[in-house]
mmCIF file with all atom_site columns, C-alpha atoms in Angstrom:
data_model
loop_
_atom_site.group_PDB
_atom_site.id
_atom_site.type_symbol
_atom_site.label_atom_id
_atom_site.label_alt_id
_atom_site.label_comp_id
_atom_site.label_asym_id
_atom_site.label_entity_id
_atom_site.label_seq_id
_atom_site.pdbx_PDB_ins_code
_atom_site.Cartn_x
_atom_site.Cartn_y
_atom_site.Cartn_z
_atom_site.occupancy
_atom_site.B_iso_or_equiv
_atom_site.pdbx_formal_charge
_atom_site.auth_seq_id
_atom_site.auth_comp_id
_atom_site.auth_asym_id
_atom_site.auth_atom_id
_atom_site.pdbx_PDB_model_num
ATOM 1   C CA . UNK A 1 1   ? 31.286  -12.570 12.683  1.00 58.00 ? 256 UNK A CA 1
ATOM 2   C CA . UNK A 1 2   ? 31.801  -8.852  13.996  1.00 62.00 ? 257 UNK A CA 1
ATOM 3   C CA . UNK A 1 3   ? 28.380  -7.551  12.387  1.00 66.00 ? 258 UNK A CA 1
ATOM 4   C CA . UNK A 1 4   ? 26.656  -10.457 13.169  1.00 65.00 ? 259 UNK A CA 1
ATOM 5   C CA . UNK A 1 5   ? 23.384  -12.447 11.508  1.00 67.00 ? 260 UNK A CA 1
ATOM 6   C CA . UNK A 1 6   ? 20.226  -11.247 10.691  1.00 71.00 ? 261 UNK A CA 1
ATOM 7   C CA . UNK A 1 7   ? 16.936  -13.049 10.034  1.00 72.00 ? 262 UNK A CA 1
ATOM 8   C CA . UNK A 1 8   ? 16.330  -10.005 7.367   1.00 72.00 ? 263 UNK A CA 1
ATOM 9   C CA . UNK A 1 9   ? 19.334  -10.923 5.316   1.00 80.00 ? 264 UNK A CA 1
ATOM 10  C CA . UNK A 1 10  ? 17.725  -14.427 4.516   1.00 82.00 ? 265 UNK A CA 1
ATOM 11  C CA . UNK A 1 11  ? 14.621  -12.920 3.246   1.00 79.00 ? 266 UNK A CA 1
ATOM 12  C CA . UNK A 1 12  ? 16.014  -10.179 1.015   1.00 81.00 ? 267 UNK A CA 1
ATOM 13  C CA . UNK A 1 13  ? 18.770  -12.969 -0.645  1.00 85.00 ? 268 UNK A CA 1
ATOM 14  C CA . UNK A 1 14  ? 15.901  -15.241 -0.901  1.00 87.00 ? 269 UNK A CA 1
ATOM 15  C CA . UNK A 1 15  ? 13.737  -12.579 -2.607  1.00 82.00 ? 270 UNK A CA 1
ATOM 16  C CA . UNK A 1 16  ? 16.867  -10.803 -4.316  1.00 84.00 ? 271 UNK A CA 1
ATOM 17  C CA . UNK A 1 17  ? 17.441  -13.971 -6.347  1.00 87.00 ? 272 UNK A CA 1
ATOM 18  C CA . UNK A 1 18  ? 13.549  -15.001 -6.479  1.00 87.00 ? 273 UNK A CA 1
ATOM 19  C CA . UNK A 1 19  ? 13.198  -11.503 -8.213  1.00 82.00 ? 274 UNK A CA 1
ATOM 20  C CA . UNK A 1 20  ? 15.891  -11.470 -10.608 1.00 85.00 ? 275 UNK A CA 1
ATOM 21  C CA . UNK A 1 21  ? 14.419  -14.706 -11.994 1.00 89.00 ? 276 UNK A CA 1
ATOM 22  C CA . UNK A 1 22  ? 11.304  -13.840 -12.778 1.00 88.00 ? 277 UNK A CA 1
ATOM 23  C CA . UNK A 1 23  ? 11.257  -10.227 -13.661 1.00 85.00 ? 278 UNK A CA 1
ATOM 24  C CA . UNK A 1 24  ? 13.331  -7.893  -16.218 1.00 88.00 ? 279 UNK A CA 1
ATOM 25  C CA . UNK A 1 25  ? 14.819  -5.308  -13.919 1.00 82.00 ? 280 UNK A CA 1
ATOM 26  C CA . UNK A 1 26  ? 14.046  -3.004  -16.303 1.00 89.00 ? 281 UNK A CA 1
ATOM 27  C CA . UNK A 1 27  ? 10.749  -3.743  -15.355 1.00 89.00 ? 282 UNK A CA 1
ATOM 28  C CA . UNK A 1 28  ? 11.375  -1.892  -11.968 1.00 82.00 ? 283 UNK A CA 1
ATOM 29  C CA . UNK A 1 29  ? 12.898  1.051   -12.975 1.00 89.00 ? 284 UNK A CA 1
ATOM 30  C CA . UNK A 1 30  ? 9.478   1.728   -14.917 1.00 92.00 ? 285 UNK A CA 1
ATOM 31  C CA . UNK A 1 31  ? 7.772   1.053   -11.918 1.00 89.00 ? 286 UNK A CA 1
ATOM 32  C CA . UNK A 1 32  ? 9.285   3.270   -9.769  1.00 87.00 ? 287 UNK A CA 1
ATOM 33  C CA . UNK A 1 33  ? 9.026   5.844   -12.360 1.00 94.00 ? 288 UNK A CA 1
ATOM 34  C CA . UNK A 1 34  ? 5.210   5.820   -12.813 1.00 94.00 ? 289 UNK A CA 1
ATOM 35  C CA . UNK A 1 35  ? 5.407   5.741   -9.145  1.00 89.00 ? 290 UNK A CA 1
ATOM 36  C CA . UNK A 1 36  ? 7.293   8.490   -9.171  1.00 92.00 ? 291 UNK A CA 1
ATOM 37  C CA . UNK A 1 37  ? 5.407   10.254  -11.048 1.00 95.00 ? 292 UNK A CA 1
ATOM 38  C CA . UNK A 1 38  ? 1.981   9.891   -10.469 1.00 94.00 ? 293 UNK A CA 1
ATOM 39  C CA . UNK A 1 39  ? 0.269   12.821  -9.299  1.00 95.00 ? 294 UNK A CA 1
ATOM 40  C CA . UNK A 1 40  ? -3.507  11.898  -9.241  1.00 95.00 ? 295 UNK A CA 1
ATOM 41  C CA . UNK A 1 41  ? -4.463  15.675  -8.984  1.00 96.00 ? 296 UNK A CA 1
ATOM 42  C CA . UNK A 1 42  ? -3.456  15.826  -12.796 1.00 96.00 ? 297 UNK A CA 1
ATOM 43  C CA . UNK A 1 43  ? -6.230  17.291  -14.330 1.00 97.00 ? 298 UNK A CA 1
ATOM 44  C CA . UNK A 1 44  ? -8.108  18.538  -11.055 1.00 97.00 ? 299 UNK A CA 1
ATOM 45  C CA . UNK A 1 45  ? -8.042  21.858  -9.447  1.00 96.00 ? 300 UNK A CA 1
ATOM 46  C CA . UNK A 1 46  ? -6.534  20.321  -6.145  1.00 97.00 ? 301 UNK A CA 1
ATOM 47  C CA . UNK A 1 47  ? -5.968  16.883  -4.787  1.00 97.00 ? 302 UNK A CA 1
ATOM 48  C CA . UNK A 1 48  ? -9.098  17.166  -2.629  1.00 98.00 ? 303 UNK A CA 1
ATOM 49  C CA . UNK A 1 49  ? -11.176 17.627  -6.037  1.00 98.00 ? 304 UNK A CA 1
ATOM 50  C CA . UNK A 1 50  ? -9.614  14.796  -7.545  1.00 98.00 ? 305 UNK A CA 1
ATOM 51  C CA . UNK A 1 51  ? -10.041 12.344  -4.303  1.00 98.00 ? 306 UNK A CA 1
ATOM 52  C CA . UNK A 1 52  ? -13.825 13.370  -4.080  1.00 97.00 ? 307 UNK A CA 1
ATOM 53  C CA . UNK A 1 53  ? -13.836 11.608  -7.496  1.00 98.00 ? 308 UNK A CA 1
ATOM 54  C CA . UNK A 1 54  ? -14.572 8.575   -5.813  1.00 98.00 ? 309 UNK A CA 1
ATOM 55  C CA . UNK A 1 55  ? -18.005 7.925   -5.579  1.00 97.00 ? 310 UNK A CA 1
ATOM 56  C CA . UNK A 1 56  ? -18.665 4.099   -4.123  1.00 98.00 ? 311 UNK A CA 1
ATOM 57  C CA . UNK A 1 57  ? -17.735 2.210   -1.217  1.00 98.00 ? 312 UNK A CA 1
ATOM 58  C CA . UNK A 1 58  ? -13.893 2.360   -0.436  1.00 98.00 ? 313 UNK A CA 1
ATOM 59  C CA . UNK A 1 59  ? -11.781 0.198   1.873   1.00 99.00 ? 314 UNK A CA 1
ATOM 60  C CA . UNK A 1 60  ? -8.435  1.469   2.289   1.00 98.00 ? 315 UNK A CA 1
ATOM 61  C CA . UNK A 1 61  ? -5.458  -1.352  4.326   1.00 98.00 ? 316 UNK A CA 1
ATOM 62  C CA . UNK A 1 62  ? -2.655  0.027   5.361   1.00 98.00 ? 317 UNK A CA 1
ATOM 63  C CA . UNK A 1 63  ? 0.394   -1.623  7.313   1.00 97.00 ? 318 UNK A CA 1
ATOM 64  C CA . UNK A 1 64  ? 2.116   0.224   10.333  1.00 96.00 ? 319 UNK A CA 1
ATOM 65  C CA . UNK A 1 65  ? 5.440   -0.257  9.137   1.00 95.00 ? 320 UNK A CA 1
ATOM 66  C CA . UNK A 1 66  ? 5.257   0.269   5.549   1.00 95.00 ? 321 UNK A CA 1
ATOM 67  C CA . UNK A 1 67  ? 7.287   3.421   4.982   1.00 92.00 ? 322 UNK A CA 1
ATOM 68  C CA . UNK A 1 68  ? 6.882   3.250   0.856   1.00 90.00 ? 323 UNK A CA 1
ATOM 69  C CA . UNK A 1 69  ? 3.139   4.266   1.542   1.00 92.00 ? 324 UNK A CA 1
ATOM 70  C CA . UNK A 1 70  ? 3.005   5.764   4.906   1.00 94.00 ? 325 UNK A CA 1
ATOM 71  C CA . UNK A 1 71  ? 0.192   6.044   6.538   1.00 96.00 ? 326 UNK A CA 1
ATOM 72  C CA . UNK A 1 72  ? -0.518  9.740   7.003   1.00 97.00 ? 327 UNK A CA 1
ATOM 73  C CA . UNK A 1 73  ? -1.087  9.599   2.955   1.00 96.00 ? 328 UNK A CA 1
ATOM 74  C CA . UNK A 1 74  ? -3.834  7.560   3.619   1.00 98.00 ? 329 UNK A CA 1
ATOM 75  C CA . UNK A 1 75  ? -5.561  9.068   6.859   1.00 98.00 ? 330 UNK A CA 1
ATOM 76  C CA . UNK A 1 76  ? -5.288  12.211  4.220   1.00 98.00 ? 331 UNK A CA 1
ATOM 77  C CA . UNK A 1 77  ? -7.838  10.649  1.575   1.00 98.00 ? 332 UNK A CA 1
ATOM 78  C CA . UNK A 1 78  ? -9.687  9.299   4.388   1.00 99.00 ? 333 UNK A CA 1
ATOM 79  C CA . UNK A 1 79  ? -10.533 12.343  5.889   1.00 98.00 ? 334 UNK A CA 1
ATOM 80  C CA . UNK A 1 80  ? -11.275 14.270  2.578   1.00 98.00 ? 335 UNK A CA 1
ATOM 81  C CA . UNK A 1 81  ? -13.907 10.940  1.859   1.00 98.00 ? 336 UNK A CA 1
ATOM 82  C CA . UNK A 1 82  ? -15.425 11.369  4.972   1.00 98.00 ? 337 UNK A CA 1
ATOM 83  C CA . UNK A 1 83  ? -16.151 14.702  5.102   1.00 98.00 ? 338 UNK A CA 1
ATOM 84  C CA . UNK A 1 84  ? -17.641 14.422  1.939   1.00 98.00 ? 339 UNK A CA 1
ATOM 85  C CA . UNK A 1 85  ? -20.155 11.930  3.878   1.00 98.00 ? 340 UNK A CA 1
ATOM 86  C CA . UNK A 1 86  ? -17.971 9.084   1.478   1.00 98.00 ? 341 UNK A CA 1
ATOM 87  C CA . UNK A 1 87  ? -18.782 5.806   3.023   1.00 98.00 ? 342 UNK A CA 1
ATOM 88  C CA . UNK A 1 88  ? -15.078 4.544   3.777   1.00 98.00 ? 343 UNK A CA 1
ATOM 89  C CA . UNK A 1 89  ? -12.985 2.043   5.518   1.00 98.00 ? 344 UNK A CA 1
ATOM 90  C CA . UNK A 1 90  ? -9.605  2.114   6.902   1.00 99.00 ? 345 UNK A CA 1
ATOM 91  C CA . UNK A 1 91  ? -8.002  -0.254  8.638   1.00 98.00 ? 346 UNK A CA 1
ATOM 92  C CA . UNK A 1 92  ? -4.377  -0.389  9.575   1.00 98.00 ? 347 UNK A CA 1
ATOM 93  C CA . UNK A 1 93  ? -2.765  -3.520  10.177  1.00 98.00 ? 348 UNK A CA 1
ATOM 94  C CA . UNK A 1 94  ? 0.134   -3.954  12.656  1.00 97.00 ? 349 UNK A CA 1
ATOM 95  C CA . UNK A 1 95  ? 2.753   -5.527  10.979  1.00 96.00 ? 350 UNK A CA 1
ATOM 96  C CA . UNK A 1 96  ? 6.781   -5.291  11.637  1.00 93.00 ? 351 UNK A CA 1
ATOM 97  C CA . UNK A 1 97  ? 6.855   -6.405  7.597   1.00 91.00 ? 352 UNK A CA 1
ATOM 98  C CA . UNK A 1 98  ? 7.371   -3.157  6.293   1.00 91.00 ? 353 UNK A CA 1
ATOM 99  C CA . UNK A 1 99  ? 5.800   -2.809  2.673   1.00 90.00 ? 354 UNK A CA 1
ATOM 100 C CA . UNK A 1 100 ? 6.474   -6.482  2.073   1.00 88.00 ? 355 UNK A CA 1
ATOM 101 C CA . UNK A 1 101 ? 3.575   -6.823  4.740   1.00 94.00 ? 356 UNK A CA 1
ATOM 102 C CA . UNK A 1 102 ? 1.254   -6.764  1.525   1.00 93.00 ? 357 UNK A CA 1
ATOM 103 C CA . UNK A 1 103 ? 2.368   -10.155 0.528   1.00 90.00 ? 358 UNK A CA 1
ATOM 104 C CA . UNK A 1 104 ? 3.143   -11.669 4.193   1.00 91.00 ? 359 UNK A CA 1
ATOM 105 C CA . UNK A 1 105 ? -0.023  -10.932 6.150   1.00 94.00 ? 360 UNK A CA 1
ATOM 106 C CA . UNK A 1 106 ? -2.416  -12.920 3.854   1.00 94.00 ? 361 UNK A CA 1
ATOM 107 C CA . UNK A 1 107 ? -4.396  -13.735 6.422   1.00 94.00 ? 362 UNK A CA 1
ATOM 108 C CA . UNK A 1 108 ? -5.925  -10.480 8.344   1.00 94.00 ? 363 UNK A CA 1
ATOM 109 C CA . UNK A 1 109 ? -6.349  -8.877  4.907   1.00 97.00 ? 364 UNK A CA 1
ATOM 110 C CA . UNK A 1 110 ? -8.547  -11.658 3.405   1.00 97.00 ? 365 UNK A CA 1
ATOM 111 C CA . UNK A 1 111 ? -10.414 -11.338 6.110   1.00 95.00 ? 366 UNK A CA 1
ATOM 112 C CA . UNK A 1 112 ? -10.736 -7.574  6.216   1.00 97.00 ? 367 UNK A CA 1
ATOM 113 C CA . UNK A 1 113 ? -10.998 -8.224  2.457   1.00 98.00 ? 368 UNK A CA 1
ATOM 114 C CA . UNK A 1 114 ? -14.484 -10.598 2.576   1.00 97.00 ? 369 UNK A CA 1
ATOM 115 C CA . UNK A 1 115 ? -16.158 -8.899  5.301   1.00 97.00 ? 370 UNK A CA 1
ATOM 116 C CA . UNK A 1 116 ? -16.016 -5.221  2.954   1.00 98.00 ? 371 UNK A CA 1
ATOM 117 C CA . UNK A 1 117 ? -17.272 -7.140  -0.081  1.00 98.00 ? 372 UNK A CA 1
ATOM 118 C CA . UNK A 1 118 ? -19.941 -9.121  1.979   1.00 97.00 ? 373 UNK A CA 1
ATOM 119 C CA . UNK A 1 119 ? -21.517 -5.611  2.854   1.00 95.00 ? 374 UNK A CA 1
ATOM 120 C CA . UNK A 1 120 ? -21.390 -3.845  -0.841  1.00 93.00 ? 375 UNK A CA 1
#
């Protein structure tokens, strides 16, 4: 085979099919478009108003390969929370998962997970 085999392929025709199983793909297309959409300065004089907002504890996990929510986006609330003397955690998991990383590494977020809601 000229283009050769990748591991990849397996998992998205795996999840393809998994997916179209169990969920109306019309069920996507509204997802993407509250996604899409969703502007949580709506309302607010700025985005920095609206983050500052949030009031309690926050723990923030973010994956170093996820591209739908890059990170930057987060380091941005992060630093408007802590200059508002927000107590908040960020932790950034290296993962080669991309977004799927979420579901896959079960393991350092439950743990990342228990520790935040020991402390609260």
């Amino acid at each position: 085979d000229f283009f050769g085999y990748f591991e990849v392929e397996n998992y998205l025709r795996y999840n393809g099919y998994k997916f179209a199983r169990n969920f109306d793909a019309n069920s996507f297309l509204y997802i993407i478009k509250a996604m899409d959409i969703f502007d949580i300065s709506y309302g607010y004089g700025s985005f920095e108003e609206a983050v500052g907002k949030i009031r309690c504890k926050t723990l923030f996990i973010t994956f170093t390969s996820d591209f739908l929510f890059p990170n930057y986006q987060t380091e941005e609330i992060v630093d408007i929370l802590s200059t508002l003397e927000r107590e908040v955690t960020w932790e950034n998991i290296e993962s080669d998962y991309g977004h799927d990383a979420f579901l896959l590494e079960f393991d350092a977020q439950s743990d990342l997970i228990r520790n935040f809601l020991r402390n609260l």
